[in-house]
Coordinates of C-alpha atoms in Angstrom, one line a residue:
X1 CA 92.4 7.3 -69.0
X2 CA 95.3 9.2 -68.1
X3 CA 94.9 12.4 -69.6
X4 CA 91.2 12.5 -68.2
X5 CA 93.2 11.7 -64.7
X6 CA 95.5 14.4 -65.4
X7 CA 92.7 16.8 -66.2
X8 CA 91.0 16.4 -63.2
X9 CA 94.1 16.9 -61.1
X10 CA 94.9 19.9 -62.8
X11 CA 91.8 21.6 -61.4
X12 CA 92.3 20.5 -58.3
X13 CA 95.9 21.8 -57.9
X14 CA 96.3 24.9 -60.7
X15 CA 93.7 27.1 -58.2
X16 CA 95.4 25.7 -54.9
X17 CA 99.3 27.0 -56.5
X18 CA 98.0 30.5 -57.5
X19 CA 96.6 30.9 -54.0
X20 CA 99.6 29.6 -52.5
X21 CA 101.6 32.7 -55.0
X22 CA 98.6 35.5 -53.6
X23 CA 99.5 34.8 -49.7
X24 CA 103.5 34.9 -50.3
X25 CA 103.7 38.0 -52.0
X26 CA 102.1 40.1 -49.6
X27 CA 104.1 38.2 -46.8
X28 CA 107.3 39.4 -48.7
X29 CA 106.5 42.8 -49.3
X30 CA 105.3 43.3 -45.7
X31 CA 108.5 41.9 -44.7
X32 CA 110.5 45.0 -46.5
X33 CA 108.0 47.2 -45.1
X34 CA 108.4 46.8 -41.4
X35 CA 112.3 46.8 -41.1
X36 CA 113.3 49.5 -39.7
X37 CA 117.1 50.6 -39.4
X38 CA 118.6 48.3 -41.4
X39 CA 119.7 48.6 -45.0
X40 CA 117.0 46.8 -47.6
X41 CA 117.0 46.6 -51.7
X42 CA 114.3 48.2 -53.4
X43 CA 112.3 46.2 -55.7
X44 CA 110.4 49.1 -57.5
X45 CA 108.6 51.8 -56.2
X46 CA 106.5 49.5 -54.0
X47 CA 109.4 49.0 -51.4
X48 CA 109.0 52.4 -50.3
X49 CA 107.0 53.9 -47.6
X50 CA 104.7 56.3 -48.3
X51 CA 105.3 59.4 -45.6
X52 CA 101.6 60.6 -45.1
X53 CA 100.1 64.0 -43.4
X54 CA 103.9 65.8 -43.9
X55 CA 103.6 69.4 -43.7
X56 CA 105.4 70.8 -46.6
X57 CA 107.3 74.6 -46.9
X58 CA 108.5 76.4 -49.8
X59 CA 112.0 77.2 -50.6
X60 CA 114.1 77.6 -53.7
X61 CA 117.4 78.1 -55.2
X62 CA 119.0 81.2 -54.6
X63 CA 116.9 82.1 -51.4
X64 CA 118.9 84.9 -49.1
X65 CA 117.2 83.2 -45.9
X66 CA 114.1 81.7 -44.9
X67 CA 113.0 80.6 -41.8
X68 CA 114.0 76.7 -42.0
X69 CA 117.3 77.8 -44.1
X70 CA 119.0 80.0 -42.3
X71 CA 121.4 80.0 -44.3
X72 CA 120.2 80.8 -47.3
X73 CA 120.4 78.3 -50.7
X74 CA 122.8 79.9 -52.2
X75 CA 124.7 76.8 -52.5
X76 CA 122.9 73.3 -51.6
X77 CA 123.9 70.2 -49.1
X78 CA 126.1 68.9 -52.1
X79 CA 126.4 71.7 -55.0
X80 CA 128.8 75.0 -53.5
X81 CA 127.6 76.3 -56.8
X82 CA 123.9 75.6 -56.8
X83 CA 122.6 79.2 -58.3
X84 CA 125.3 79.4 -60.9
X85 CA 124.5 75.8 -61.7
X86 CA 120.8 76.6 -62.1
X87 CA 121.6 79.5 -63.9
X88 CA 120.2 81.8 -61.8
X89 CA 117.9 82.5 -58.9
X90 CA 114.8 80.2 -58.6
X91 CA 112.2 83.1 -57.3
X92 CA 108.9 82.1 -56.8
X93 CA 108.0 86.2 -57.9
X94 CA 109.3 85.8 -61.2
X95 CA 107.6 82.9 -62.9
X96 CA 107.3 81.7 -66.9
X97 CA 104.5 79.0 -65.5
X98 CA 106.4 76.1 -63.7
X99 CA 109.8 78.0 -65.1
X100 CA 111.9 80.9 -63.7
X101 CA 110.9 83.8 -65.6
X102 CA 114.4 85.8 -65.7
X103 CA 116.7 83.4 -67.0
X104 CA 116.6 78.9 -68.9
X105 CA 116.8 76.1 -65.9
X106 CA 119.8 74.4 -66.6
X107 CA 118.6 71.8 -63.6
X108 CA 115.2 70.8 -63.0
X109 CA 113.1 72.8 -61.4
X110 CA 111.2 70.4 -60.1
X111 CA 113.0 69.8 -56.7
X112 CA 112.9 69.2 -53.5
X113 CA 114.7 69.1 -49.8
X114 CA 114.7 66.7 -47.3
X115 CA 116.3 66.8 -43.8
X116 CA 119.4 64.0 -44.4
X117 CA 122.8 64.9 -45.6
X118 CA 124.6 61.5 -46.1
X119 CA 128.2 63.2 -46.4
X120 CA 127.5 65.0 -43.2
X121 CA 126.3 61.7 -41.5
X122 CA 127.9 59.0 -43.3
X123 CA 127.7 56.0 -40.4
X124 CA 123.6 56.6 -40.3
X125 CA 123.6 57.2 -44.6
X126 CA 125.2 53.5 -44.5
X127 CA 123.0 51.9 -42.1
X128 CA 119.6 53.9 -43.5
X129 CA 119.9 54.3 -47.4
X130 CA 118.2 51.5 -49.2
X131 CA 119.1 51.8 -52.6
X132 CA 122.1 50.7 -54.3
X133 CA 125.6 52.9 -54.3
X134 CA 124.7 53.8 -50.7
X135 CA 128.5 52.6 -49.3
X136 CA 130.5 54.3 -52.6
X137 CA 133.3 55.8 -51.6
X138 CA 133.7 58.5 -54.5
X139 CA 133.2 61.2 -52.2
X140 CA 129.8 62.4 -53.9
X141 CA 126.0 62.3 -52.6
X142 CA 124.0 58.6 -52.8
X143 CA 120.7 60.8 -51.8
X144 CA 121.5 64.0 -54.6
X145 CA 119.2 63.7 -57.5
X146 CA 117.2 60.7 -56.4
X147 CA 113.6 61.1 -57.5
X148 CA 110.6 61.2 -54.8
X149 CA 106.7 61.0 -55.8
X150 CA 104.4 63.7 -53.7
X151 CA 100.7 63.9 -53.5
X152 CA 98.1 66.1 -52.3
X153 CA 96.0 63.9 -50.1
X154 CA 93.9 62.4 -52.2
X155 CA 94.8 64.7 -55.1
X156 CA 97.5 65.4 -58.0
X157 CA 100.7 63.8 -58.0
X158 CA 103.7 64.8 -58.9
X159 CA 107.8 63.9 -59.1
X160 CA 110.9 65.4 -58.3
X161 CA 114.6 65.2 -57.3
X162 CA 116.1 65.1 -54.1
X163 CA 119.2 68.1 -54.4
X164 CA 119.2 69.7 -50.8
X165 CA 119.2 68.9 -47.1
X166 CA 116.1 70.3 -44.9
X167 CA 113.8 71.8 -43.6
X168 CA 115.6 72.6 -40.1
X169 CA 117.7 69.6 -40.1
X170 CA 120.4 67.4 -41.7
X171 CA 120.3 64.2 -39.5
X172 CA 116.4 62.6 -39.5
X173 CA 117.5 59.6 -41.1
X174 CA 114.7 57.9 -38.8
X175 CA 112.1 59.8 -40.8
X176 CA 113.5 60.0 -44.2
X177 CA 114.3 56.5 -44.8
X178 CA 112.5 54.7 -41.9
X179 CA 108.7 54.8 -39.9
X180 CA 109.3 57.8 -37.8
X181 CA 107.6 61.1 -37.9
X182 CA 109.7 64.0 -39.0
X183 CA 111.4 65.6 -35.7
X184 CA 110.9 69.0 -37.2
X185 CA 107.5 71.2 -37.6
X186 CA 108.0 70.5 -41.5
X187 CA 109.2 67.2 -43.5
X188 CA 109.8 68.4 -46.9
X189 CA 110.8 71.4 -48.9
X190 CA 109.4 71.6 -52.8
X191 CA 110.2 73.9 -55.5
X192 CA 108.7 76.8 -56.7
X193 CA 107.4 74.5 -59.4
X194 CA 106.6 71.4 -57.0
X195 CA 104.6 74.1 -55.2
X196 CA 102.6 75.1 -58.1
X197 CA 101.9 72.2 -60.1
X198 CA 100.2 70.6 -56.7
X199 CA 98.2 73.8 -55.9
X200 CA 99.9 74.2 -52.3
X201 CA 100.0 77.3 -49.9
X202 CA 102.5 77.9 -47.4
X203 CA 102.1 74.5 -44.8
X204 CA 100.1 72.2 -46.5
X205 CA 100.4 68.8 -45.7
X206 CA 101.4 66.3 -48.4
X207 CA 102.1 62.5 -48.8
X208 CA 105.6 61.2 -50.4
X209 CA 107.6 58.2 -51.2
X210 CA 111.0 57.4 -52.8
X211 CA 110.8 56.4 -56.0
X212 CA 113.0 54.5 -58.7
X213 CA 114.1 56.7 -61.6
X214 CA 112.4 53.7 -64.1
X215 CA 108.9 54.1 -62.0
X216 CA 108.9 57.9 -62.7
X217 CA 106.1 58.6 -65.7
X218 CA 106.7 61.1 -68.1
X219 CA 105.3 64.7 -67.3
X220 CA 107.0 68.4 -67.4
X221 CA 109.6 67.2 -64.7
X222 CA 110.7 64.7 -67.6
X223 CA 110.3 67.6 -70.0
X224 CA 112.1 69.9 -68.1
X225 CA 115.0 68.1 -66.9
X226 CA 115.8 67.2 -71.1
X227 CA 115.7 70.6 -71.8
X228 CA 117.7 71.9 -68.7
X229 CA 120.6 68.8 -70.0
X230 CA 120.2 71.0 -73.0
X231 CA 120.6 74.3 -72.0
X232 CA 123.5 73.4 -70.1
X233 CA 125.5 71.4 -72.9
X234 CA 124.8 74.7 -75.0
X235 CA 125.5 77.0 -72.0
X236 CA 128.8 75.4 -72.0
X237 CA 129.5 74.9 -75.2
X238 CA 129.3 78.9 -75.3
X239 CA 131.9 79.1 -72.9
X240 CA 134.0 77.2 -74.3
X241 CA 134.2 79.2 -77.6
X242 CA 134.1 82.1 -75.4
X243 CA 137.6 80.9 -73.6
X244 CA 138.7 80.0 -77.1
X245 CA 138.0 83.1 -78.8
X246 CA 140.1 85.1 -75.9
X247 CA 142.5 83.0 -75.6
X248 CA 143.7 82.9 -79.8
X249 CA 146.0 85.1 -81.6
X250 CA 143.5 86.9 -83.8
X251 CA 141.6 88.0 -80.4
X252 CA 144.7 89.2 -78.6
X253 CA 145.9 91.4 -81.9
X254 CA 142.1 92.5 -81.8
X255 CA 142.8 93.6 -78.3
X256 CA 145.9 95.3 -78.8
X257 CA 144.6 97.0 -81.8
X258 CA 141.6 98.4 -79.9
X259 CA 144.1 99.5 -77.0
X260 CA 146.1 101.6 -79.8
X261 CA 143.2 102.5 -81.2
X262 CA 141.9 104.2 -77.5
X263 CA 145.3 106.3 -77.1

């Protein structure tokens, strides 16, 4: 008698509680959505705003000036060492596919700019950025390296780190983290290999979002970050044996000897 009792309950109340978890969720997530201004804690890539109808330019590392860097990119927001870093100059004229063709990435190419510097503008990087490590107090970047998905409307996707401040300017916190339109003509700046992995032109509008680095799938900016981490722990490992070499006993006789040997 009871277990029938119980069975008929069960169907009663089992379909009423999953409804009951269908209309919270939503009610949550809408919640995270609509704040704007105030500091929130990501819970995945679904926390995050998509940026729709952003017009997108094309910059790269190593670029003697450009009409939203006037400055060049010789050096980045955060890296006064940017090219040398890289390894070289990122030109779009010289390409091995979604590579540079004169020299190995030691970074990933797949990059991006976007106009917020939170060392320039720490009160607005502490009352805008949502993720974690935002308030740290180590003197480096909270935005440098963070990952952001872009998408031709209704086309490819693809991923890539945050390393540079831009397009025009350094303060749209508003925009970049928050519901506001971009204050400049152009919201984002992508790589040489951003730029040709989505198919884009000059100005081409684009959608993007912050991402989580565990929501990012794998796919050549995966690839080629591993094998930048690579060429850089060999690049200075090289240097290292270099500084060694110069620096031992047998290399200075080697000099002298060659010095004798030139008289």
């Amino acid at each position: 008698m009871h277990a029938s009792m119980w069975s008929a309950w069960s169907r009663i109340l089992l379909p009423l509680f999953g409804l009951l978890l269908c209309i919270e969720e939503p009610t949550v997530h809408s919640a995270e959505r609509s704040a704007t201004g105030e500091k929130k804690q990501s819970q995945g890539s679904s926390s995050y705003p998509w940026h729709r109808g952003i017009v997108a330019t094309v910059f790269w590392i190593g670029t003697d000036w450009a009409p939203q860097s006037p400055g060049g990119n010789l050096r980045s927001a955060w890296d006064a060492g940017w090219v040398r870093h890289y390894g070289g100059e990122d030109s779009p004229a010289a390409r091995a596919g979604l590579l540079p063709g004169t020299h190995a990435a030691t970074l990933n190419p797949f990059y991006v700019a976007l106009p917020f510097n939170d060392l320039a503008h720490p009160a607005l990087a502490r009352k805008w950025i949502p993720w974690d490590g935002s308030e740290a107090a180590d003197g480096r970047s909270r935005c440098e390296g963070h990952w952001v998905e872009i998408e031709r409307p209704g086309g490819k996707r693809v991923y890539a780190q945050w390393m540079d401040s831009g397009p025009f300017v350094s303060n749209d916190a508003a925009y970049v983290f928050g519901g506001h339109r971009p204050r400049a003509s152009a919201g984002i700046d992508v790589s040489p290999a951003v730029k040709e992995y989505l198919g884009l032109g000059g100005r081409d509008p684009v959608n993007w979002r912050f991402v989580d680095r565990r929501d990012v799938p794998p796919g050549p900016w995966i690839t080629y970050l591993e094998e930048a981490i690579l060429y850089q722990a060999i690049k200075q490992k090289d240097g290292n044996a270099g500084e060694e070499d110069r620096s031992s006993p047998k290399a200075a006789g080697k000099k002298k000897g060659r010095k004798r040997s030139a008289r």
